[in-house]
Coordinates of C-alpha atoms and ligand atoms in Angstrom, one line a residue:
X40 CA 0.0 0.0 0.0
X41 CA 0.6 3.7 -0.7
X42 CA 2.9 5.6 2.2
X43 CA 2.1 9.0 0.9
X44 CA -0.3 10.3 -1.8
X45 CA 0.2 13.6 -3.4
X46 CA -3.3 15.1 -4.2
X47 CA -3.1 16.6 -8.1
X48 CA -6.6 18.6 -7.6
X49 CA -8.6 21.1 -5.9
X50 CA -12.0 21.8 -4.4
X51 CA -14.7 18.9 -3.7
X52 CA -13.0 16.1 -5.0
X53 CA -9.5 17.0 -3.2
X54 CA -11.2 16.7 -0.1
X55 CA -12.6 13.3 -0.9
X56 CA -9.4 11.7 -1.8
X57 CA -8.2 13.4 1.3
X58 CA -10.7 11.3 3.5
X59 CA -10.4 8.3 1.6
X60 CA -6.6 8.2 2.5
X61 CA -7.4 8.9 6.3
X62 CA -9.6 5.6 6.2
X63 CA -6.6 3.8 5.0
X64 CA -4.2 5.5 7.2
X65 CA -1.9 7.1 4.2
X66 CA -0.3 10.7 4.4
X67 CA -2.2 13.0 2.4
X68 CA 0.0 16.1 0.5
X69 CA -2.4 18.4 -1.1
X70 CA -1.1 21.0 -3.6
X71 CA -2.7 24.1 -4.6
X72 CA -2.2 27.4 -6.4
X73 CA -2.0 30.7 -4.5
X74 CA -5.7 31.0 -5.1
X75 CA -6.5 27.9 -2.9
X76 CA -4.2 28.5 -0.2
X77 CA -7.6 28.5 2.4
X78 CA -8.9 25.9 1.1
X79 CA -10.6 23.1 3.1
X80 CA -7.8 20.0 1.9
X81 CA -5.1 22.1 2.0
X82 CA -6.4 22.6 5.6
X83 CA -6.7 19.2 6.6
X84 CA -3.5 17.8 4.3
X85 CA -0.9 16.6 6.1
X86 CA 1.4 18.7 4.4
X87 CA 0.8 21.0 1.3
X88 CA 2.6 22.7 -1.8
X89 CA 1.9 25.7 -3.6
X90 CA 2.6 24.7 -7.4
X91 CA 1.8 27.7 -8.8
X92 CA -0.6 31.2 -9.5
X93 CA -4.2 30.4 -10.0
X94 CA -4.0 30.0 -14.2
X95 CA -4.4 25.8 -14.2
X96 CA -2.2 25.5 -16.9
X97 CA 0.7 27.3 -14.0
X98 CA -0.4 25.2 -11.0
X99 CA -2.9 22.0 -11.2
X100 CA -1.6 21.1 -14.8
X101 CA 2.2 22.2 -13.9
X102 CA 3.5 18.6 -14.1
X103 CA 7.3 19.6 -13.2
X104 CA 5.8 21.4 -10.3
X105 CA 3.7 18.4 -9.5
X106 CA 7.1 16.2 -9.6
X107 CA 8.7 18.7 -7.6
X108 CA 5.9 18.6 -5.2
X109 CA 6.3 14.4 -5.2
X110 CA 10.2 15.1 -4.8
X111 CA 10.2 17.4 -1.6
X112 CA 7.3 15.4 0.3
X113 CA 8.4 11.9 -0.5
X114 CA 5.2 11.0 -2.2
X115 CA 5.1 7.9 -3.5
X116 CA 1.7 7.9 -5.4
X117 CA -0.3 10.9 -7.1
X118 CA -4.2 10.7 -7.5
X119 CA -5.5 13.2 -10.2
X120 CA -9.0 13.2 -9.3
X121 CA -11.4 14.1 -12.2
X122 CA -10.3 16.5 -15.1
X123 CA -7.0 18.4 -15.1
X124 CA -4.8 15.2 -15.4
X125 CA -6.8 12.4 -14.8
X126 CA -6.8 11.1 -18.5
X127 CA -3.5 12.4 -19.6
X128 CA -1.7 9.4 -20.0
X129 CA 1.7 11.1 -20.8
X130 CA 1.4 12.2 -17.2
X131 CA 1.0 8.9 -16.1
X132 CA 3.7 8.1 -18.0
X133 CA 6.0 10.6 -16.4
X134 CA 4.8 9.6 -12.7
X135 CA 6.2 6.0 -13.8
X136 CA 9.5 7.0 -15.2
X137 CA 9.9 8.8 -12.1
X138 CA 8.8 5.6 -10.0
X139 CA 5.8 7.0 -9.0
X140 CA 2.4 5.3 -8.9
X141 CA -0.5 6.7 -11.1
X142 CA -3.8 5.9 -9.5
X143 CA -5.4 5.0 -12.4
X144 CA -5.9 3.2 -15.3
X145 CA -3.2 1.9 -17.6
X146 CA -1.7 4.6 -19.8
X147 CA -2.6 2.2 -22.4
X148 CA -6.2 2.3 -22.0
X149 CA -6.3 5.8 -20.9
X150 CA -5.2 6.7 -24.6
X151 CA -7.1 4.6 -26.1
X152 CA -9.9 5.9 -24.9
X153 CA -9.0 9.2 -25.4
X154 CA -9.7 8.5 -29.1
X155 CA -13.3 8.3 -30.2
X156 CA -12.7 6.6 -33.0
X157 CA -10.0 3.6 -31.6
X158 CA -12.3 3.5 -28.3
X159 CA -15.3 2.7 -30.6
X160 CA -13.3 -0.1 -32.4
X161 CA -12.6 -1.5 -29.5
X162 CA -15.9 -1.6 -27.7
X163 CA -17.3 -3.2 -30.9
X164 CA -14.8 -5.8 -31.0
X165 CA -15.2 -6.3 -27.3
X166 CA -19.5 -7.0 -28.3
X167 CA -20.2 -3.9 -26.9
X168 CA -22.8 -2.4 -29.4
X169 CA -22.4 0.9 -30.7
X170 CA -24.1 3.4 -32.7
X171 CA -24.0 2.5 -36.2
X172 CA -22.2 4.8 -38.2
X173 CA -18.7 4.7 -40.4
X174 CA -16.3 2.4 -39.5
X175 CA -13.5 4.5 -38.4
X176 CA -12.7 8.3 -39.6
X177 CA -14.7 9.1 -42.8
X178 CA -13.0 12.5 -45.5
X179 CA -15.5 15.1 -46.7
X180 CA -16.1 14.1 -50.1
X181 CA -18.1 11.0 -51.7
X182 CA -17.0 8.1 -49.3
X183 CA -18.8 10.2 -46.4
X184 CA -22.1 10.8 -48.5
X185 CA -22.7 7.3 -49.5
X186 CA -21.7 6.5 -46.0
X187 CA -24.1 8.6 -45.0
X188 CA -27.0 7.3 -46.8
X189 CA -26.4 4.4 -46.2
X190 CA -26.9 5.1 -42.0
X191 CA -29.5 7.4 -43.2
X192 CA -30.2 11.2 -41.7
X193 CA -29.9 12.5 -40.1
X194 CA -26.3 12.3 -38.8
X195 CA -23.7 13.2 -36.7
X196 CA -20.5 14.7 -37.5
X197 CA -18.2 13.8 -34.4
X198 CA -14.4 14.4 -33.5
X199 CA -12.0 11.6 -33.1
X200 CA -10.0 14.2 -30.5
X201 CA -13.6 15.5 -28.8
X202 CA -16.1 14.0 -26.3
X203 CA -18.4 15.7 -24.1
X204 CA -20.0 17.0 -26.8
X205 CA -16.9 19.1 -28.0
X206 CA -16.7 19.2 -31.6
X207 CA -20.3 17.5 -32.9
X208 CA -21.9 18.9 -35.8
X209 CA -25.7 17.7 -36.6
X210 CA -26.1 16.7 -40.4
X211 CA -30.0 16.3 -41.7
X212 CA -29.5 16.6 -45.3
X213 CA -27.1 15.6 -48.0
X214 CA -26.6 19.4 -48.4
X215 CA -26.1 20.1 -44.6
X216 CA -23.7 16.9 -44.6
X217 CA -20.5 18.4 -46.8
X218 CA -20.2 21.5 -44.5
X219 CA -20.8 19.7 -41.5
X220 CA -18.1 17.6 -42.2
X221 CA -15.8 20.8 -42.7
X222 CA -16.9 22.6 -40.4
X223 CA -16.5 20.1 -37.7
X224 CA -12.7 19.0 -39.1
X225 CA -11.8 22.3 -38.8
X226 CA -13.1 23.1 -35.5
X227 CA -11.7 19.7 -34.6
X228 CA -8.0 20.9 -35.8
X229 CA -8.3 24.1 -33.9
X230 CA -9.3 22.5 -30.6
X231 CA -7.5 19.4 -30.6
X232 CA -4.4 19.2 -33.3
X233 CA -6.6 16.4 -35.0
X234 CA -8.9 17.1 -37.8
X235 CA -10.3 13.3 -37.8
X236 CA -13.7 12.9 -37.9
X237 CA -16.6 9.9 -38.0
X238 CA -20.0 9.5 -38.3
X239 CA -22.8 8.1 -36.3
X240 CA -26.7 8.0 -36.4
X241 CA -27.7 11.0 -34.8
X242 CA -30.1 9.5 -31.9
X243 CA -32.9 11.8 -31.5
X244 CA -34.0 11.5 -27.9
X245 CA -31.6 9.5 -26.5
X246 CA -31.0 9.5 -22.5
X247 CA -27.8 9.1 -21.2
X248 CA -27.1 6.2 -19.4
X249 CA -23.4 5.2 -17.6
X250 CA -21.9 1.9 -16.2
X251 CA -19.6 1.7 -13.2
X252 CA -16.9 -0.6 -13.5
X253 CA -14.1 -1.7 -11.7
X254 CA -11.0 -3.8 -12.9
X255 CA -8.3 -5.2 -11.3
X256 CA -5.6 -5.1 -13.9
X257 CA -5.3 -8.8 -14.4
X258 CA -8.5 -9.8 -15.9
X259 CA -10.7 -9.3 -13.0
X260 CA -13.7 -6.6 -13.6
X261 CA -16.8 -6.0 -11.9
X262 CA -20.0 -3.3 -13.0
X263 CA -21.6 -1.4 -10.3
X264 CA -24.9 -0.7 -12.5
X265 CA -25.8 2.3 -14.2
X266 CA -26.4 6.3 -13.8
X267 CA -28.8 8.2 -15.5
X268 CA -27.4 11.1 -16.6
X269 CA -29.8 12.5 -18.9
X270 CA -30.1 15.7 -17.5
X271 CA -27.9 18.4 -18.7
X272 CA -26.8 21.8 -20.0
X273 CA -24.6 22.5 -22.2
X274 CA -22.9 18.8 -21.4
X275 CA -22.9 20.1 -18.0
X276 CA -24.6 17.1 -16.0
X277 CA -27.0 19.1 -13.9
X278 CA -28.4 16.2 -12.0
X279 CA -27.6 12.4 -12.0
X280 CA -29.2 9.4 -10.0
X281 CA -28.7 5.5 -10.2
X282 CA -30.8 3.0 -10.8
X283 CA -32.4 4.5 -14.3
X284 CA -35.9 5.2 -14.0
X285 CA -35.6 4.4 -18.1
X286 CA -33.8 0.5 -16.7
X287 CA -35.8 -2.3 -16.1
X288 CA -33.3 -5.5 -14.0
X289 CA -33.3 -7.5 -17.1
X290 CA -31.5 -4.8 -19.7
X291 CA -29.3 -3.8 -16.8
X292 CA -28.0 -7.2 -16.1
X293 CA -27.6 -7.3 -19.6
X294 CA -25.8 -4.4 -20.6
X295 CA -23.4 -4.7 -17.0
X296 CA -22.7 -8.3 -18.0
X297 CA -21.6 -7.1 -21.7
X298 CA -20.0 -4.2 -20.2
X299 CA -17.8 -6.3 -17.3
X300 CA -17.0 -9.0 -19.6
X301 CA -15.3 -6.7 -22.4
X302 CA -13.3 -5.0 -18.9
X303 CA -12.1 -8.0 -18.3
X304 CA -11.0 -9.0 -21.7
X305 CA -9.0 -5.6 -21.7
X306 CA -8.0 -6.5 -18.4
X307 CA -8.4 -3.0 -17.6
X308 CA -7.4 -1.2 -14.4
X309 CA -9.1 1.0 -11.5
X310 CA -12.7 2.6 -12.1
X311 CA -14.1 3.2 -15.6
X312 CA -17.7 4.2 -16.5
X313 CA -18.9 3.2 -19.9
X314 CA -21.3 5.8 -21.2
X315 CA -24.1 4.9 -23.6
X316 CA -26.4 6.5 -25.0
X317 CA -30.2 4.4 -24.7
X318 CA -33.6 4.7 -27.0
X319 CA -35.9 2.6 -27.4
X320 CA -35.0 -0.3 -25.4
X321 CA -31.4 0.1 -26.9
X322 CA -27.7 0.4 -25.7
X323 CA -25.4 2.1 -27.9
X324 CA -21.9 3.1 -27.1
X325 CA -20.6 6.7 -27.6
X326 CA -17.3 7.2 -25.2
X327 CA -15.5 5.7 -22.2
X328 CA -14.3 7.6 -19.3
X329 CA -11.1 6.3 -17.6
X330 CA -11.7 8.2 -14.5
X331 CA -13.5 8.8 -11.0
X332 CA -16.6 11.1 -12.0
X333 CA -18.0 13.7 -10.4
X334 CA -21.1 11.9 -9.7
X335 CA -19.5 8.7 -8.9
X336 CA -21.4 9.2 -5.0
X337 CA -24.4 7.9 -6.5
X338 CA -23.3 4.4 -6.9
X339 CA -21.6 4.2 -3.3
X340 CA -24.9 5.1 -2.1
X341 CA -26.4 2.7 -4.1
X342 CA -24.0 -0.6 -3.9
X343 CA -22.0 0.6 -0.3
X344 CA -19.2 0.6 -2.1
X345 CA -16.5 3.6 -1.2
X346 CA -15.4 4.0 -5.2
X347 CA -12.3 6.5 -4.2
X348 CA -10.8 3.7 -1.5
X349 CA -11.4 1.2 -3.8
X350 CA -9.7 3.2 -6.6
X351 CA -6.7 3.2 -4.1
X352 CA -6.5 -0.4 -3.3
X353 CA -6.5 -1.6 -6.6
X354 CA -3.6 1.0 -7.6
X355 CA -1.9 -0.5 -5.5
X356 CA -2.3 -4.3 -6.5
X357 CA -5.4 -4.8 -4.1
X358 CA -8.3 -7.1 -5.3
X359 CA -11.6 -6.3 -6.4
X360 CA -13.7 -5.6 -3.0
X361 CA -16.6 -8.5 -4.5
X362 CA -17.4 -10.7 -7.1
X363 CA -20.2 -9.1 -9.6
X364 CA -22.5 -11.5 -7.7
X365 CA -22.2 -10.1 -4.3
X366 CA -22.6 -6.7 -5.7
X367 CA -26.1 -5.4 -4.7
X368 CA -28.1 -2.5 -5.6
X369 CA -30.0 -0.8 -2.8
X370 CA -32.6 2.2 -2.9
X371 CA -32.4 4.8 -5.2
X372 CA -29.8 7.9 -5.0
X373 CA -29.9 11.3 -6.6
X374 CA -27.3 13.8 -7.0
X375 CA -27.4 17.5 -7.7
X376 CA -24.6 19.4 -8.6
X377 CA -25.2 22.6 -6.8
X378 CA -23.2 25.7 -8.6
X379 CA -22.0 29.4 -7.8
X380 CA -24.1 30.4 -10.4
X381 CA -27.1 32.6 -11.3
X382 CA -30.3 30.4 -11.8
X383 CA -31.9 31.4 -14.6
X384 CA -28.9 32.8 -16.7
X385 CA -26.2 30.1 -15.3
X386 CA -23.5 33.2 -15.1
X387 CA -21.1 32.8 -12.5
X388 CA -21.5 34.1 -9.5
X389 CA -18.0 33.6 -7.4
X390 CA -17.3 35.2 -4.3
X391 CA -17.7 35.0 -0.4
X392 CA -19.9 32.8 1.4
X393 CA -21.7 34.7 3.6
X394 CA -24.0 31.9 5.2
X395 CA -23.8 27.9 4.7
X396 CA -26.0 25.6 6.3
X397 CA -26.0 22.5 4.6
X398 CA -28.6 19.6 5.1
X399 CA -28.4 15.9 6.9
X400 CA -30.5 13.8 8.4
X401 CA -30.7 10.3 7.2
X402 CA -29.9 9.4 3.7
X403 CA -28.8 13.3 3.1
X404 CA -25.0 13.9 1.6
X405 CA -22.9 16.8 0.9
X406 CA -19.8 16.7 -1.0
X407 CA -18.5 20.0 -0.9
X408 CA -15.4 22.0 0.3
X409 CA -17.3 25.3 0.9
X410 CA -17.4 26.6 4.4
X411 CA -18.9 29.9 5.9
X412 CA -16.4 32.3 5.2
X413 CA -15.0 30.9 2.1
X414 CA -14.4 32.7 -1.0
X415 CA -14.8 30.8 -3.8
X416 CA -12.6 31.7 -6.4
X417 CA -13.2 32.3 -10.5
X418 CA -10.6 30.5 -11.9
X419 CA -12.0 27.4 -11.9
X420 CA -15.1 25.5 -12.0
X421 CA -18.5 27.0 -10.1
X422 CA -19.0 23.7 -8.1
X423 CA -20.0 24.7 -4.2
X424 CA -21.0 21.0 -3.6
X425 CA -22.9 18.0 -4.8
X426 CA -26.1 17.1 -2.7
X427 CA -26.3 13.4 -2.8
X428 CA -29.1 11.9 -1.6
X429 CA -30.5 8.2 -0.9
X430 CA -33.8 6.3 -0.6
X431 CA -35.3 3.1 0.0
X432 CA -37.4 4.1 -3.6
X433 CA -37.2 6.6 -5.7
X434 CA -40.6 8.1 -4.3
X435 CA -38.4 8.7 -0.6
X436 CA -35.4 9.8 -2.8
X437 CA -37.5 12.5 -4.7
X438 CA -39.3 13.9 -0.9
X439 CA -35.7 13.4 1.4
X440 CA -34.3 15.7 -1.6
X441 CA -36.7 18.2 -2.0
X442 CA -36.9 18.6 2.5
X443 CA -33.0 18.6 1.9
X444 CA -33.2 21.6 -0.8
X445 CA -35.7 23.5 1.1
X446 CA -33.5 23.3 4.1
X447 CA -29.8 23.8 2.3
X448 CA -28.8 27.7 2.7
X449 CA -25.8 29.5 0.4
X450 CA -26.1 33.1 0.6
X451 CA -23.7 35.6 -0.5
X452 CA -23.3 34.2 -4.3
X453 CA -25.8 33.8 -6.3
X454 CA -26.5 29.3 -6.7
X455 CA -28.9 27.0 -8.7
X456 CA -30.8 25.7 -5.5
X457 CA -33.6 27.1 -7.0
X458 CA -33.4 25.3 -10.0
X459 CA -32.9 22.2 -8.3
X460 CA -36.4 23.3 -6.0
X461 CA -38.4 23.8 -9.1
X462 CA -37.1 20.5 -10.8
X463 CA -37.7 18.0 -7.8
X464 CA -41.3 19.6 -7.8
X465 CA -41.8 19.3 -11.8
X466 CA -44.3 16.3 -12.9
X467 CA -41.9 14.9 -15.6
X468 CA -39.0 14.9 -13.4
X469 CA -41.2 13.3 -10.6
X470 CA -42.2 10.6 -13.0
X471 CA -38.3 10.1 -14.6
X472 CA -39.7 10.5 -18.3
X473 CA -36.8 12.8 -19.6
X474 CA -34.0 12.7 -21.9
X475 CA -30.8 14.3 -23.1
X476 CA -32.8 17.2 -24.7
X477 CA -35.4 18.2 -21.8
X478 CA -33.7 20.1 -19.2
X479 CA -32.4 22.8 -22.1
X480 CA -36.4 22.3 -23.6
X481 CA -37.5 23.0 -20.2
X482 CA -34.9 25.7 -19.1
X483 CA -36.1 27.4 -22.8
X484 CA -39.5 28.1 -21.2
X485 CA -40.6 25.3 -23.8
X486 CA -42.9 22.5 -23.0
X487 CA -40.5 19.3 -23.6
X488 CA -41.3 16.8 -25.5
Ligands
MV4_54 C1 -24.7 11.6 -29.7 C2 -26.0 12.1 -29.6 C3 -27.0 11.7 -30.5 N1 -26.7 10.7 -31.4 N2 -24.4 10.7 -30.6 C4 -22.8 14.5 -26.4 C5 -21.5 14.5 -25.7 C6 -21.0 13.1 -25.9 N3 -21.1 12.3 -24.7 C7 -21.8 12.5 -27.0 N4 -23.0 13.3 -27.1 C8 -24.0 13.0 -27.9 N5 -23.7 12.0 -28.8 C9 -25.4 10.2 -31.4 N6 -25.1 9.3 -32.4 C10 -26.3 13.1 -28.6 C11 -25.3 13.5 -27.8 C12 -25.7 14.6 -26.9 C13 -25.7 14.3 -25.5 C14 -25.4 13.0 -25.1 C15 -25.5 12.7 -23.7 C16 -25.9 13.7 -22.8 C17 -26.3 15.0 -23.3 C18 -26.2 15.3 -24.6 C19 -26.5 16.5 -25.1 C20 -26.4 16.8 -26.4 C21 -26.0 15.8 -27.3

């Protein structure tokens, strides 16, 4: 086991990996830039480094600082948390050729995945399905047209380089397709340095829908079921929760059996989640993320599972904590990513915390790293904390949430509890008939369909 890990984030998740190490008795070093010097894990750290001025790309994505940071402390692991590092697999590269543990996935597998294109192959020769489309990157000129038809519009225009929705360009004609194609290659090259591009069926009212794994490294994988993570802004997930109201037992032991089996044919390493997209009684594959999420506290409220510890044990050649038959789902869970941001026009709203009372009780959860007092700063992202939130159903999820909202207070920025009070009180959200589209639909003042 790990003597010492450095912490390569900030904020919310910082503080996580912070208390997962306590449990396991390892020293904790947290970094930060000068921005984050008050902040909560830097706090509580063992001991801490300032890496830098608040600009990431000069402090959380500083890798020589982040070495230098291992060098002076003695760490002897680094966890990346989610974003920044976490699926830059020349940094884990780097941590090995200084004989330092990654806690992660393979580099392998982390670039792998990094390519939309490559991580589709594989899934499909791993039988996970995927959405039909062109079998690897298409050019704009005849091969994508026929290609096209033959799939049939309308279609999507997708960057080899992207995910998350970066760099996606909707096609419903022949005469929308040749520009789509450019347009998207070029804003492709721009963004990424790779102008590659594919095509899928463009699914018109998908949901989202994500499987939890967990691998060992050596052949041994496990899925944790799914999240539903339909509803979102801008591919901002807005608010996740596990099981899907969409996902009936049967297709989710189907689609976590496909999805465990293919983990352990890659023998792949740590915690995944597989993300599909589902319509009509349907799985199809659109990306893998080799990381821990942000909402991954919906499925350890769900299965008892602590994801981050795990994620720790198995870096460091631990076994998986149960075979897939002793993994049990239990209740319903709901998260809600509460932001520093204005309601209605989402524009951020950083600054002091004047008051913070958050919510408990049974079932109730905060993930957060806010405190009264705290100024939250505007270099990074507008997270104040995720309110997680367990039932025995998904009727007592819905009411402990919405007596948990009600009684949550932020003042001094401007936050989307009030979004998140109207939506636990709207009849469509109550009933779990939504998809990918409805939250913008609804935020539009339309009626969504
Ligand atoms: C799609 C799609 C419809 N059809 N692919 C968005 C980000 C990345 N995860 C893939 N995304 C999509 N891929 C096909 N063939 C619609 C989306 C999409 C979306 C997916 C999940 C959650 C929210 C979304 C919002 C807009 C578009």
């Amino acid at each position: 086991m790990f003597d010492k890990i450095l912490i390569a984030n900030r904020g919310e998740i910082a503080l996580r990996i912070l208390r997962a190490c306590k449990e396991l008795g390892i020293a904790t070093v947290a970094v930060h830039s000068t921005a984050d010097a008050d902040a909560m894990h830097v706090r509580l750290a063992d001991e801490s480094v300032c890496v830098g001025p608040p600009p990431s790309k000069d402090s959380y994505l500083n890798v020589p600082a982040l070495l230098a940071a291992c060098e002076i402390t003695g760490a002897d692991a680094v966890h990346p948390g989610y974003g920044f590092l976490s699926e830059n697999a020349r940094f884990a590269e780097i941590l090995a050729d200084h004989n330092l543990h990654f806690i992660g996935p393979k580099a392998d597998h982390i670039r792998l995945m990094g390519d939309k294109i490559e991580a589709k192959k594989t899934a499909k020769k791993l039988g996970i399905p995927v959405v039909p489309g062109s079998d690897g990157a298409v050019a704009p000129d005849q091969d994508a047209m026929a290609i096209a038809k033959s799939i049939g519009f309308p279609v999507l225009v997708k960057a080899a380089a992207g995910g998350g929705g970066r760099g996606m360009k909707v096609a419903h004609t022949e005469a929308d397709l040749a520009l789509a194609l450019t347009t998207a290659a070029n804003e492709a090259k721009a963004a990424f340095g790779d102008a590659s591009v594919y095509l899928e069926k463009y699914l018109q009212k998908p949901r989202h829908i994500e499987i939890q794994v967990l691998g060992d490294g050596r052949g041994g994988a496990i899925h944790l079921g799914e999240r539903d993570c339909s509803l979102q802004r801008r591919h901002q997930k807005v608010w996740e929760e596990g099981p899907s109201p969409a996902i009936d037992a049967a297709s989710r032991a189907r689609i976590g059996s496909t999805v465990a089996k293919a983990m352990q044919q890659m023998k792949y390493l740590g915690v995944g989640t597989v993300e599909f997209l589902y319509e009509d009684g349907e799985f199809y594959f659109i990306e893998m993320n080799t990381r821990i999420q942000v909402e991954h506290p919906v499925t350890e409220m769900i299965t008892g599972l602590d994801l981050v510890l795990e994620q720790i044990r198995i870096a460091a050649g631990g076994d998986l904590p149960l075979t897939q038959d002793e993994v049990t789902i239990t209740g319903h869970s709901i998260e809600c990513r509460v932001n520093a941001e204005n309601p209605v026009t989402f524009r951020p709203s950083p600054g002091k915390i004047l008051q913070y009372h958050p919510p408990g009780g049974l079932g109730v959860r905060i993930d957060s790293a806010v405190y009264q007092g705290y100024v939250i700063p505007p270099y990074y992202d507008s997270l104040v904390g995720k309110l997680i939130v367990h039932g025995k159903t998904r009727a007592e999820c819905l009411m402990r949430l919405r007596r948990a909202l009600d009684e949550m207070v932020v003042e001094g920025i401007e936050t989307t509890l009030p979004l998140f009070r109207a939506l636990v009180r709207e009849p469509a959200i109550i009933d779990g008939d939504y998809h990918i589209h409805w939250l913008e639909q609804y935020l539009a003042g339309q009626q969504p369909g």
